[in-house]
XYZ file of C-alpha atoms in Angstrom:
772
model
C 112.958 123.865 92.304
C 109.787 121.888 91.572
C 110.047 119.719 88.472
C 107.283 117.596 86.997
C 108.287 113.986 86.306
C 107.061 111.824 83.478
C 106.813 108.069 84.002
C 106.302 106.231 80.758
C 103.280 103.879 80.724
C 103.695 100.144 81.303
C 104.105 97.835 78.376
C 100.880 96.515 76.893
C 100.305 92.793 77.106
C 100.472 92.463 73.354
C 103.884 94.186 73.262
C 105.410 92.308 76.203
C 107.273 89.778 74.055
C 108.572 92.499 71.737
C 109.816 94.439 74.762
C 111.634 91.411 76.131
C 113.369 90.910 72.767
C 114.362 94.577 72.668
C 115.769 94.439 76.204
C 117.749 91.333 75.384
C 119.225 93.029 72.323
C 117.492 90.743 69.835
C 115.225 93.310 68.197
C 115.538 97.022 67.343
C 114.180 99.945 69.390
C 110.624 100.488 68.133
C 109.170 104.012 68.396
C 105.724 102.559 69.056
C 106.907 100.396 71.915
C 106.488 102.084 75.303
C 109.497 100.668 77.122
C 109.094 102.822 80.223
C 111.770 102.595 82.905
C 114.481 100.034 82.134
C 116.688 98.096 84.545
C 119.872 96.637 83.005
C 120.195 93.974 85.704
C 120.035 90.499 84.217
C 117.624 88.813 84.041
C 115.835 91.900 82.723
C 112.325 90.641 83.656
C 112.431 89.984 87.451
C 110.169 87.395 89.000
C 107.987 88.926 91.758
C 107.303 87.215 95.084
C 104.119 85.114 95.186
C 102.235 85.512 98.476
C 99.724 83.086 100.006
C 97.987 82.753 103.379
C 97.024 79.722 105.471
C 95.211 79.345 108.796
C 97.925 77.375 110.603
C 95.900 77.529 113.847
C 92.305 77.881 112.655
C 90.616 77.909 116.066
C 90.588 80.691 118.660
C 88.585 81.017 121.867
C 87.583 83.836 124.153
C 89.701 83.741 127.327
C 88.074 82.246 130.418
C 87.565 84.675 133.262
C 89.790 84.339 136.324
C 87.785 84.892 139.567
C 89.030 87.816 141.704
C 91.643 86.863 144.276
C 92.985 83.916 142.361
C 96.584 84.440 141.384
C 96.262 82.806 137.968
C 97.091 84.390 134.631
C 94.485 84.677 131.880
C 95.237 82.026 129.265
C 94.925 83.176 125.661
C 93.966 80.951 122.766
C 94.561 82.943 119.572
C 94.133 81.902 115.952
C 97.213 82.059 113.721
C 97.397 82.894 110.029
C 100.727 82.346 108.230
C 101.546 84.585 105.253
C 104.151 82.924 103.016
C 106.153 84.235 100.078
C 108.019 82.323 97.400
C 110.816 84.088 95.604
C 113.646 86.355 96.760
C 113.641 86.999 100.527
C 116.596 89.357 100.903
C 114.298 92.331 101.557
C 111.364 93.090 103.850
C 108.029 92.606 102.056
C 104.929 94.487 103.298
C 101.706 92.576 102.536
C 98.255 94.189 102.694
C 95.097 92.368 103.715
C 91.570 92.942 104.940
C 89.366 91.024 107.374
C 85.993 89.450 106.827
C 83.698 87.112 108.745
C 81.014 87.498 111.413
C 83.495 88.501 114.127
C 84.300 92.235 114.192
C 87.828 93.614 114.104
C 88.550 95.573 117.282
C 85.302 94.372 118.929
C 85.524 90.585 119.119
C 89.315 90.456 118.857
C 92.264 92.812 119.145
C 92.443 95.368 116.348
C 94.480 94.336 113.285
C 95.858 97.059 111.029
C 95.602 95.296 107.649
C 99.366 95.256 107.061
C 101.909 92.542 107.866
C 105.619 92.667 106.993
C 107.586 89.546 106.063
C 111.087 90.347 107.429
C 114.194 90.280 105.291
C 115.671 86.783 105.248
C 112.341 85.171 106.141
C 109.656 83.613 103.962
C 106.786 83.842 106.468
C 105.042 86.227 108.842
C 102.245 85.610 111.349
C 98.910 87.355 111.776
C 97.645 86.686 115.310
C 93.916 86.950 116.112
C 93.552 87.402 119.889
C 89.893 87.238 121.034
C 88.347 89.559 123.606
C 86.086 88.344 126.424
C 82.928 90.330 125.811
C 80.758 88.738 128.513
C 78.154 87.550 126.001
C 77.056 84.079 125.095
C 77.415 84.013 121.313
C 77.405 81.452 118.589
C 80.708 80.460 117.047
C 81.971 83.372 114.939
C 84.315 83.424 111.969
C 87.259 85.578 110.990
C 88.812 85.489 107.531
C 92.076 87.021 106.280
C 91.948 88.041 102.607
C 95.177 89.214 100.976
C 95.010 92.377 98.849
C 96.950 93.047 95.693
C 99.534 95.847 96.101
C 99.188 99.204 94.366
C 102.188 99.401 92.037
C 103.472 102.289 89.882
C 103.494 101.991 86.089
C 107.195 101.280 85.722
C 109.312 98.465 84.341
C 110.571 96.437 85.998
C 108.120 96.811 88.919
C 109.508 97.482 92.447
C 110.386 94.379 94.435
C 107.523 95.093 96.825
C 105.008 94.464 94.009
C 104.092 90.907 94.885
C 101.541 88.637 93.209
C 98.735 86.746 94.930
C 98.989 82.988 94.862
C 96.528 80.324 95.934
C 95.172 80.356 98.529
C 94.973 84.137 99.044
C 92.311 83.826 101.783
C 91.948 81.698 104.895
C 89.338 81.346 107.645
C 89.393 80.580 111.360
C 86.638 80.190 113.955
C 86.272 82.073 117.220
C 84.697 79.999 120.002
C 82.717 81.574 122.820
C 83.718 80.973 126.450
C 80.111 80.357 127.430
C 79.954 83.129 130.026
C 77.368 85.907 130.194
C 73.693 86.153 129.406
C 72.334 83.594 126.915
C 71.600 85.042 123.486
C 68.009 85.622 122.507
C 66.493 84.732 119.183
C 64.854 87.376 117.044
C 61.525 88.712 118.366
C 59.105 90.835 116.325
C 56.570 93.326 117.686
C 54.000 95.651 116.184
C 52.863 99.171 117.066
C 50.618 101.720 115.369
C 53.039 104.643 115.271
C 50.327 106.736 113.577
C 46.951 105.315 114.537
C 44.815 107.829 112.655
C 44.139 108.278 108.932
C 41.599 110.305 106.932
C 40.080 109.737 103.536
C 41.415 112.320 101.046
C 39.001 115.150 100.105
C 39.306 114.493 96.366
C 40.474 111.915 93.868
C 41.657 114.525 91.336
C 45.319 113.562 90.551
C 46.110 117.110 89.334
C 45.685 118.526 92.849
C 48.760 117.943 95.022
C 47.562 116.881 98.476
C 49.281 115.214 101.395
C 47.281 112.098 102.186
C 46.576 111.716 105.901
C 47.878 108.174 106.202
C 48.288 105.870 109.185
C 51.369 103.825 109.935
C 52.141 100.443 111.476
C 55.747 99.796 112.462
C 57.117 96.238 112.688
C 60.273 95.987 114.848
C 62.699 93.182 115.579
C 65.148 92.639 118.431
C 67.867 90.016 118.710
C 69.092 87.783 115.939
C 71.434 88.682 113.132
C 70.673 92.172 111.816
C 72.904 91.565 108.819
C 70.190 89.255 107.405
C 66.855 90.411 106.021
C 63.745 89.092 107.794
C 60.404 88.143 106.239
C 57.513 88.853 108.672
C 54.034 87.373 108.174
C 50.794 89.127 109.177
C 47.036 89.071 108.666
C 44.492 91.896 108.190
C 41.306 92.369 110.190
C 39.001 95.264 111.009
C 35.927 96.936 109.475
C 37.784 98.637 106.601
C 38.200 96.615 103.420
C 41.648 96.159 101.868
C 41.745 97.363 98.271
C 38.448 99.315 98.740
C 38.955 101.618 101.700
C 42.751 101.618 101.648
C 45.658 100.526 99.456
C 46.475 96.797 99.604
C 49.055 95.760 102.222
C 49.531 92.087 101.357
C 50.398 89.494 104.002
C 54.200 89.769 104.368
C 56.750 92.508 104.806
C 60.578 92.428 104.605
C 62.720 94.027 107.300
C 65.829 94.914 105.249
C 69.307 93.695 106.150
C 70.895 96.045 108.665
C 67.523 97.508 109.738
C 65.611 96.812 112.938
C 62.200 98.039 111.767
C 59.991 98.627 108.738
C 56.817 100.655 108.239
C 53.461 99.493 106.865
C 51.641 102.587 105.568
C 47.822 102.669 105.628
C 46.864 104.870 102.643
C 43.126 105.665 102.614
C 41.316 105.806 99.292
C 38.798 108.497 98.337
C 35.119 107.623 98.209
C 31.806 109.506 98.489
C 30.187 107.168 101.043
C 29.328 108.256 104.550
C 30.840 105.378 106.493
C 31.975 106.748 109.810
C 35.217 105.599 111.355
C 36.617 102.292 110.070
C 39.388 100.189 111.503
C 42.436 98.473 110.019
C 43.785 95.749 112.315
C 47.140 94.036 111.666
C 47.976 90.811 113.516
C 51.505 89.330 113.407
C 51.867 85.622 112.718
C 54.860 83.453 113.665
C 57.129 82.377 110.854
C 55.792 79.190 109.222
C 57.853 76.018 109.373
C 56.935 74.352 106.117
C 59.088 72.184 103.936
C 59.553 74.074 100.642
C 59.646 70.740 98.850
C 56.323 69.715 100.374
C 52.748 70.535 99.308
C 52.296 74.170 98.401
C 56.004 74.780 97.984
C 56.091 77.586 100.573
C 59.487 79.360 100.690
C 61.040 79.311 104.108
C 61.827 82.721 105.669
C 65.392 83.999 105.739
C 65.373 83.914 109.536
C 62.856 82.423 111.981
C 61.437 84.649 114.694
C 59.142 84.674 117.685
C 56.167 87.019 118.052
C 56.439 89.363 121.018
C 53.764 90.644 123.383
C 52.732 93.477 121.030
C 51.392 91.488 118.117
C 48.171 93.385 117.274
C 47.640 97.076 116.458
C 44.862 99.213 115.004
C 44.688 102.253 112.715
C 41.401 104.185 112.434
C 40.355 105.652 109.086
C 38.152 108.754 109.474
C 35.527 109.451 106.854
C 35.959 112.606 104.772
C 32.155 113.286 104.714
C 31.492 113.253 108.457
C 33.744 116.020 109.650
C 31.643 118.947 110.853
C 34.301 120.617 113.051
C 38.024 121.501 112.672
C 40.173 118.468 111.948
C 43.561 118.433 113.694
C 46.587 118.783 111.405
C 49.075 116.075 110.492
C 52.724 116.612 111.481
C 55.880 114.518 111.329
C 59.554 115.207 112.056
C 61.309 114.150 108.851
C 64.807 115.253 109.889
C 66.657 114.133 111.926
C 65.680 110.500 111.968
C 65.395 108.727 115.276
C 68.759 107.350 116.431
C 70.844 110.102 114.798
C 74.217 110.762 116.484
C 75.987 114.120 116.578
C 79.193 115.442 118.076
C 79.167 118.208 120.661
C 78.799 121.148 120.264
C 76.192 120.146 117.679
C 73.965 122.077 115.281
C 70.779 120.065 114.695
C 68.457 121.055 111.874
C 64.870 119.965 112.740
C 62.475 119.743 109.776
C 58.733 119.133 110.220
C 56.280 118.395 107.411
C 52.658 119.333 108.088
C 49.297 119.201 106.336
C 45.732 119.970 107.364
C 42.771 118.372 105.589
C 40.564 121.424 106.177
C 43.118 124.217 106.434
C 46.863 124.809 106.795
C 49.607 124.974 109.465
C 51.175 128.436 109.974
C 52.870 127.822 113.340
C 55.027 125.014 114.810
C 56.739 124.834 118.233
C 59.857 122.713 118.818
C 60.659 120.880 122.069
C 63.558 118.881 123.526
C 61.874 116.850 126.227
C 59.686 119.379 128.057
C 61.899 122.372 127.172
C 60.668 124.625 124.394
C 63.689 125.316 122.182
C 62.194 127.343 119.328
C 59.382 127.975 116.864
C 58.626 128.520 113.173
C 55.974 130.867 111.808
C 55.004 131.356 108.155
C 52.832 134.195 106.864
C 51.157 133.900 103.446
C 49.745 136.542 101.149
C 47.449 133.831 99.780
C 46.458 131.067 102.153
C 47.390 127.522 101.046
C 44.655 125.197 99.865
C 43.463 122.577 102.384
C 45.727 119.547 102.432
C 48.771 121.429 101.071
C 52.079 120.166 102.356
C 53.794 122.848 104.495
C 57.359 122.419 105.754
C 58.641 124.124 108.928
C 62.253 124.018 110.155
C 64.314 125.195 113.113
C 68.092 125.114 113.657
C 69.008 124.167 117.235
C 72.586 125.229 117.840
C 75.352 124.623 120.421
C 73.807 121.378 121.622
C 75.888 119.768 124.338
C 76.496 116.065 124.919
C 73.486 114.031 126.005
C 70.351 112.199 124.918
C 67.383 114.240 123.687
C 63.782 113.447 122.745
C 62.617 115.895 120.080
C 58.947 116.691 119.442
C 57.040 119.409 117.592
C 53.553 120.817 118.102
C 51.757 121.891 114.907
C 49.048 124.571 115.149
C 46.553 124.826 112.286
C 44.841 128.024 111.127
C 41.813 127.437 113.390
C 43.762 126.518 116.534
C 43.756 122.723 116.484
C 47.084 121.136 117.445
C 48.955 117.891 116.832
C 52.121 116.691 118.577
C 54.542 114.730 116.442
C 55.919 111.350 117.346
C 59.140 111.763 119.358
C 62.542 111.477 117.685
C 65.500 110.359 119.830
C 68.938 111.853 119.085
C 72.267 111.458 120.819
C 75.032 114.064 121.025
C 78.325 112.293 121.534
C 81.285 113.828 123.385
C 83.560 110.955 122.229
C 85.395 112.823 119.488
C 85.845 115.793 121.778
C 88.017 113.723 124.083
C 90.511 112.936 121.328
C 93.747 114.912 121.212
C 93.662 117.759 118.722
C 96.961 118.205 116.834
C 98.149 121.456 115.256
C 101.388 122.520 113.594
C 103.356 125.749 113.392
C 106.631 126.726 111.765
C 108.576 127.722 114.886
C 111.676 128.305 112.727
C 110.220 129.184 109.311
C 113.450 129.791 107.407
C 116.145 127.387 106.263
C 119.005 127.842 103.828
C 121.213 125.605 101.757
C 124.604 125.232 103.434
C 127.362 127.236 101.808
C 130.409 125.046 101.116
C 133.716 126.270 102.517
C 137.022 125.965 100.659
C 139.176 123.012 101.749
C 142.049 123.680 104.093
C 140.301 126.514 105.929
C 139.617 124.416 109.054
C 136.005 125.662 109.304
C 132.860 123.583 109.850
C 129.748 123.966 107.703
C 126.916 125.277 109.861
C 123.470 124.063 108.744
C 120.551 126.510 108.805
C 117.506 124.303 109.412
C 113.760 124.947 109.554
C 111.702 123.576 112.448
C 108.016 122.597 112.539
C 106.439 122.032 115.961
C 103.447 119.716 116.311
C 101.331 120.416 119.413
C 98.565 118.339 120.951
C 95.794 119.463 123.276
C 93.428 117.128 125.102
C 93.596 113.371 125.111
C 95.727 111.243 127.409
C 99.140 112.816 127.926
C 100.320 109.630 129.618
C 100.425 107.946 126.214
C 102.720 108.697 123.294
C 100.887 109.838 120.160
C 101.993 108.989 116.613
C 101.080 111.765 114.147
C 101.123 111.226 110.391
C 101.972 114.013 107.970
C 103.150 114.616 104.406
C 105.313 117.248 102.774
C 104.274 119.648 100.058
C 105.720 122.829 98.505
C 108.155 123.505 95.689
C 111.103 121.972 97.570
C 111.305 118.190 97.196
C 111.503 115.802 100.130
C 114.732 113.818 99.943
C 116.107 115.990 97.123
C 116.248 119.564 98.397
C 116.307 118.565 102.072
C 116.997 115.399 104.057
C 114.231 112.833 103.655
C 111.381 113.047 106.183
C 109.398 109.792 106.726
C 105.951 111.311 107.344
C 105.581 110.122 110.958
C 106.518 111.831 114.230
C 105.820 110.575 117.766
C 104.890 112.994 120.538
C 106.343 111.290 123.645
C 104.293 110.543 126.738
C 103.857 113.399 129.224
C 104.871 115.861 126.458
C 102.638 118.091 124.351
C 105.056 118.914 121.519
C 107.309 117.225 119.010
C 109.553 118.812 116.412
C 110.168 117.984 112.752
C 113.518 119.396 111.592
C 114.135 120.177 107.918
C 117.827 119.899 107.027
C 118.562 121.483 103.601
C 120.944 119.853 101.128
C 123.269 121.826 98.856
C 122.639 121.025 95.189
C 124.617 123.782 93.379
C 121.480 124.693 91.383
C 120.198 128.245 91.011
C 116.637 127.721 92.250
C 115.639 130.819 94.203
C 113.594 130.592 97.364
C 111.546 127.386 97.648
C 108.667 126.502 99.964
C 108.412 123.618 102.443
C 104.892 122.744 103.631
C 104.096 120.246 106.384
C 100.484 118.999 106.324
C 99.060 116.850 109.129
C 97.186 113.800 107.820
C 93.896 112.832 109.495
C 93.418 109.279 110.705
C 90.330 107.109 110.557
C 88.914 106.635 114.052
C 86.047 104.112 113.999
C 84.108 103.829 117.220
C 85.318 100.462 118.513
C 84.109 99.091 121.787
C 87.517 99.927 123.213
C 89.142 103.332 122.900
C 91.895 103.518 120.284
C 94.852 105.556 121.645
C 96.276 106.126 118.149
C 93.393 108.431 117.133
C 93.511 112.195 116.969
C 91.785 115.071 115.205
C 93.468 117.736 113.092
C 93.109 121.209 114.523
C 93.596 124.638 113.011
C 96.224 125.233 111.729
C 96.688 121.772 110.290
C 99.490 122.925 107.964
C 102.472 125.253 108.152
C 105.013 126.618 105.678
C 108.714 127.403 105.820
C 111.090 128.938 103.275
C 114.196 127.323 101.840
C 116.706 129.939 100.747
C 119.111 129.173 97.920
C 122.853 129.708 98.220
C 123.410 129.826 94.448
C 124.850 131.501 92.503
C 127.931 132.030 94.633
C 130.791 133.660 92.723
C 133.226 132.562 95.410
C 132.754 128.915 94.410
C 134.702 127.351 91.546
C 132.759 126.297 88.433
C 131.387 122.766 88.265
C 132.104 120.841 85.048
C 129.819 118.136 83.579
C 130.131 115.964 80.473
C 127.215 114.731 78.350
C 126.890 112.671 75.165
C 124.008 114.550 73.586
C 124.246 112.407 70.451
C 125.879 109.092 71.437
C 125.457 107.286 68.076
C 127.977 107.646 65.208
C 128.074 105.705 61.946
C 130.924 105.009 59.514
C 128.512 105.479 56.603
C 125.767 108.053 56.108
C 122.805 106.798 58.181
C 119.141 107.304 57.258
C 118.332 108.746 60.681
C 120.557 111.860 60.621
C 124.207 112.902 60.922
C 127.033 110.362 61.122
C 128.964 112.124 63.910
C 128.497 111.714 67.670
C 128.516 114.816 69.888
C 129.864 115.379 73.435
C 129.207 118.571 75.405
C 131.241 119.965 78.311
C 129.104 122.259 80.414
C 129.914 124.351 83.459
C 127.777 125.928 86.168
C 128.896 128.792 88.340
C 131.062 131.747 87.338
C 132.319 132.172 83.778
C 134.817 135.008 84.390
C 137.898 133.007 83.435
C 138.731 130.436 80.817
C 138.912 126.886 82.202
C 140.991 124.095 80.677
C 139.796 120.597 81.556
C 141.852 117.451 81.039
C 140.319 114.661 78.969
C 140.987 110.910 78.963
C 139.881 108.881 75.931
C 139.357 105.093 75.934
C 136.995 102.444 74.553
C 137.093 99.546 72.104
C 137.478 101.817 69.055
C 141.009 102.912 68.044
C 141.735 106.655 67.608
C 143.174 107.513 64.170
C 141.824 104.253 62.697
C 138.164 104.093 63.709
C 137.663 107.824 64.408
C 139.598 111.081 64.133
C 141.745 111.529 67.250
C 140.391 113.720 70.050
C 142.481 116.255 72.049
C 143.806 115.560 75.541
C 142.143 118.685 76.992
C 139.285 121.074 76.231
C 139.126 124.809 77.045
C 135.910 126.600 77.946
C 136.569 130.258 76.954
C 135.842 133.124 79.368
C 132.154 133.991 79.253
C 131.180 130.604 77.755
C 129.387 127.807 79.557
C 129.964 125.048 77.050
C 132.412 123.434 74.700
C 131.563 120.968 71.970
C 133.496 117.827 70.991
C 132.548 116.101 67.736
C 133.417 112.431 67.251
C 134.055 111.881 63.508
C 134.142 108.159 62.555
C 136.486 106.866 59.820
C 134.966 104.521 57.264
C 137.555 101.739 57.176
C 135.388 99.305 55.120
C 136.146 96.584 57.685
C 133.213 94.679 59.269
C 133.704 95.294 62.986
C 130.328 95.489 64.666
C 129.729 98.097 67.322
C 132.711 99.908 68.867
C 132.746 102.296 71.838
C 134.462 105.626 72.576
C 134.597 106.613 76.240
C 135.511 110.113 77.510
C 136.301 111.025 81.086
C 137.051 114.468 82.503
C 140.142 114.680 84.665
C 140.362 116.632 87.922
C 142.547 119.774 87.973
C 146.253 119.055 88.548
C 147.398 119.374 92.134
C 149.738 122.287 92.820
C 153.321 121.546 93.864
C 152.531 123.028 97.267
C 149.044 122.556 98.749
C 147.310 125.876 99.204
C 144.034 126.718 100.986
C 141.127 127.660 98.740
C 139.231 126.229 95.818
C 140.804 124.455 92.860
C 140.319 125.804 89.309
C 137.159 123.737 88.850
C 135.226 120.865 90.351
C 133.884 117.707 88.753
C 130.468 116.387 89.602
C 128.525 113.558 87.903
C 128.121 113.120 85.089
C 131.762 113.604 84.159
C 132.020 110.449 82.023
C 130.228 109.822 78.728
C 130.299 107.206 76.012
C 129.367 106.958 72.335
C 128.906 104.120 69.834
C 130.411 103.782 66.364
C 128.303 101.614 64.036
C 129.326 99.929 60.799
C 127.954 101.314 57.541
C 124.768 99.267 57.403
C 124.255 98.600 61.119
C 120.763 99.537 62.380
C 120.167 101.561 65.523
C 120.908 99.370 68.566
C 118.410 98.181 71.123
C 118.724 98.283 74.915
C 121.694 96.024 75.619
C 125.085 95.599 77.255
C 127.895 96.857 75.012
C 131.194 95.096 74.203
C 132.989 97.024 76.956
C 130.310 96.064 79.538
C 128.507 99.422 79.582
C 124.720 99.547 79.255
C 122.879 101.174 76.367
C 119.199 102.051 76.864
C 116.746 103.418 74.340
C 113.604 105.202 75.546
C 110.775 106.348 73.226
C 109.948 110.067 73.397
C 106.311 110.332 74.573
C 105.592 113.634 72.832
C 106.949 116.970 71.668
C 109.387 118.844 73.866
C 112.877 118.293 75.230
C 113.734 115.555 77.686
C 116.612 114.343 79.815
C 117.502 110.973 81.263
C 117.235 110.314 84.996
C 118.849 107.365 86.820
C 117.830 105.746 90.104
C 119.268 102.873 92.153
C 116.096 102.295 94.173
C 113.111 103.962 92.363
C 113.071 106.587 95.140
C 116.002 108.891 94.501
C 116.411 110.054 90.892
C 119.495 111.905 89.609
C 119.706 113.703 86.253
C 122.099 112.027 83.818
C 121.968 114.844 81.311
C 120.135 115.925 78.191
C 120.119 114.029 74.922
C 118.785 114.536 71.421
C 116.330 111.928 70.127
C 117.022 109.936 66.987
C 113.918 108.900 65.004
C 111.717 109.355 68.073
C 114.058 107.376 70.366
C 116.342 108.831 73.002
C 119.581 106.810 73.257
C 121.679 106.880 76.417
C 124.846 104.956 77.356
C 125.478 104.709 81.088
C 129.244 105.092 81.530
C 129.026 103.981 85.167
C 127.508 100.528 84.553
C 129.711 97.448 84.080
C 127.515 94.340 83.997
C 124.305 94.014 86.081
C 123.789 97.069 88.274
C 120.190 97.255 89.461
C 119.792 100.792 88.074
C 116.567 102.186 86.627
C 116.148 104.795 83.869
C 113.353 107.160 82.946
C 112.650 110.322 80.972
C 111.803 113.688 82.513
C 110.979 116.986 80.833
C 114.175 118.991 80.582
C 114.461 121.193 83.660
C 117.487 122.601 85.394
C 119.858 120.302 83.467
C 119.254 121.759 80.021
C 121.065 121.005 76.818
C 124.029 123.387 76.636
C-alpha cells in the first residue's frame, strides 16, 4: 500500500545550539524547534568527512605513435588527481566532481564519469586522466577537477555520505601535445557579400510596415580559439556615403564567442534624389599591434588574426527613383539555419521570408540541390501592398541521412524571380545506430507468499513477476547496462525485494530479465501495482562512440500486479504492543492526564478470545511507584485491542524519572509439539516503555533514560495523526506504532535501544498502523 512520508525540515542555523542542548538532555522539548529525524548514537552531532583534491601528477602527455611493424607497446603518460577524505573511513564514500579546462572530456582524454568512490578503509581515491592521440599539433591544454557538493536530504543527522568540501576543492593539470600531425593555424578572417544588392526604401513613413531591401556582408573566421570573441577591423569605401545613403557601420565588428561568423547589414536610407546605383565597399584590416599604454591608448583585440585572400567585398545600393521595370523580389531562408543537424528520418520545416519593392510574392519553389521538393502558393482576396513581408513555408518529411543544400526560388506577381542563398543541413544517422531498449511484463502477476504452519514439512513457493528488457540494433557483441526506476503503489524494498535500478544485457544476448520477488507483510493492502520505467541516458556526440548509450523505445515502461495474501483466516492473529501515551506523572501535570497508556492490538482473525502473557520490569517498583499491572491481558472475541493504564502513586519522595517496561510473552509451548499454528504470533513492536515523572518534573527532552533506553521527542508538524518510524540506515523504515502528542510534541521511548544504536526516527502520517 502506498504511504506518503513526511520528513521534518532541517534545523535552522539559529536553532542549532538549542537543538544540541535538547538532544543532550539539557533543555526541554520545544514545540517551535524542528528537530527532524533524531539519531541516539553518541555523539549526537556526527562530524562529516571533509573531502579535498590535489593534482599529485599534474602533467599528462599524448602517447607517441608506434610505427607499424615495431613490436613496442604504446607508453601512456596520464595525469593523476588524488581525492582525500578526513574523518571516518569505515564506509565507501562516493564523491561527485565535474571537469573544466581547455581539454575536452571524451575528446582529448578518456571519458570520465564525474563520480569517484573512496573505498571503505581507505582515505584516498585516484582520478586518472589518460590522453588520446588525436593526430593534431595543439598548444598545451588544461584539465581541471572541481569537486561538487553532495545533494543531501533534509534529515538530522545527515547520512554519512554527506561530505563537506575542504580546501583545495579543485586542482589543475596540463596535457602536453606529442607534436605529431599538421601544425595548427592561427585565426584567419575573410569577407564576402552574401547579399550584394540593396534598394532604397520607397517611403520614409514609419507607420507603413515595409521590409527594407538590405545588403549583407559576412565576416568569417577559421582557426584559433572559437571560445574567445574576436574584434575585426575594417574600413569603408565606395560611392555611397555612410550615414547619408545607408545606416552607419562603424569600423569594427565583434565575432561573438562560440561563433565563426558575423553579419554586417547594409541598410539603405530613403531619399528623393536620382542617384543611380551606388556602391558600399568594405575592406578588412589586420588587427593592430599597438601598446595600450602608448599614445592613443588603443585597446588590443581579444585575439590577433590574419586577413585571408577575400578581404574586400561590395554591395550595390539601387536607387528607388530609377526603376522603370519590374524589380526582382527579395527572399531569404530563415529556418533552418545553415549547419543545422537532424536525425533520420527527419522532418525539416523550411521557412522563407520574401518581399517585393514593387509588388508581392505569391509563389515559392523549394529545392534540395537540383531536386525540386515542394512549393508554396498563397492566394489573396486583396493583394498586399508593395514591400509587404510575405512568409512561405514547406515541410519536407522522411528525410534520410545525408548532406543537403537547400534553396528556394521566389516568384513575384509579375514573374520576376530570385533564388535564395543556399542553406546547408545535415541529417545524421548516428542516433539510429544506437540500441533501442524496450520493456514488457512477461509475467505480469506476482503474489505475496502465503506462510505455511510450522511442522508441515512444506516449502513456501514464491510467485514472482518478471519484466523483460529487450534491445534492438547496436552492437550485440557488447554488454549493455540499462538504467531504470520503479514506480507504482507497491514500494521497492518494502513490498518486494529491493531492485537496484540497473540491469546488464549480456553480450550476444538481446534480453535481460528483472524479477520482482514479493515480501509478506501481513498487511491487508489489496492489489498493488509495480511499474518498471526505463531511464534515458545522456549520449553526447564524442569523437569516439560511447558503447554505454541507448535510446528508449516504445514501450519504455511496463506494469505488473502484486496480489495480497491478507486477510487469511487460516493464520493466527499477530499481537503488537504500543505505548500511545508514554508519560505519567505522580502529580497532576499541566499538559494533560497523569496516567500512561499501553495498547495491545491484534491483526488477523478475531473469532476467539486471546490471552497474552505480560512481563513487567523497569526502574520503578510496582505497588510503590505505580499500581501493579496484571501478568496477562485478554483480548475478547471480536475485539482487536485491549487497554492497559499505568496509574502512578504519589509517594512524595524525590526520585527523578523512573521507567516501566512491558514485554509480551510468546504463547506457552504445548506438552507435546503439534503441527499447526500457535494461538498467536508476536511481531515487533511487542515491547513498550513508559516514564513516571515526579510531581513538578517538566516534560523530558530527547535523552537516554536511567535504564539505558532512548527517549525521543518529535514536534508535530501540523494537524492530523502521526506514527513513529525507525530506521537503521535511512533506507528501510519500519513503523514503531502510533502515539498521542502532548502539547504539540510526540514522545516515543524505544524499548530496543540500550546505549548508542545508530537508529534514526521520523514521523509519518498514520497509515496502516493506526491507533487502536
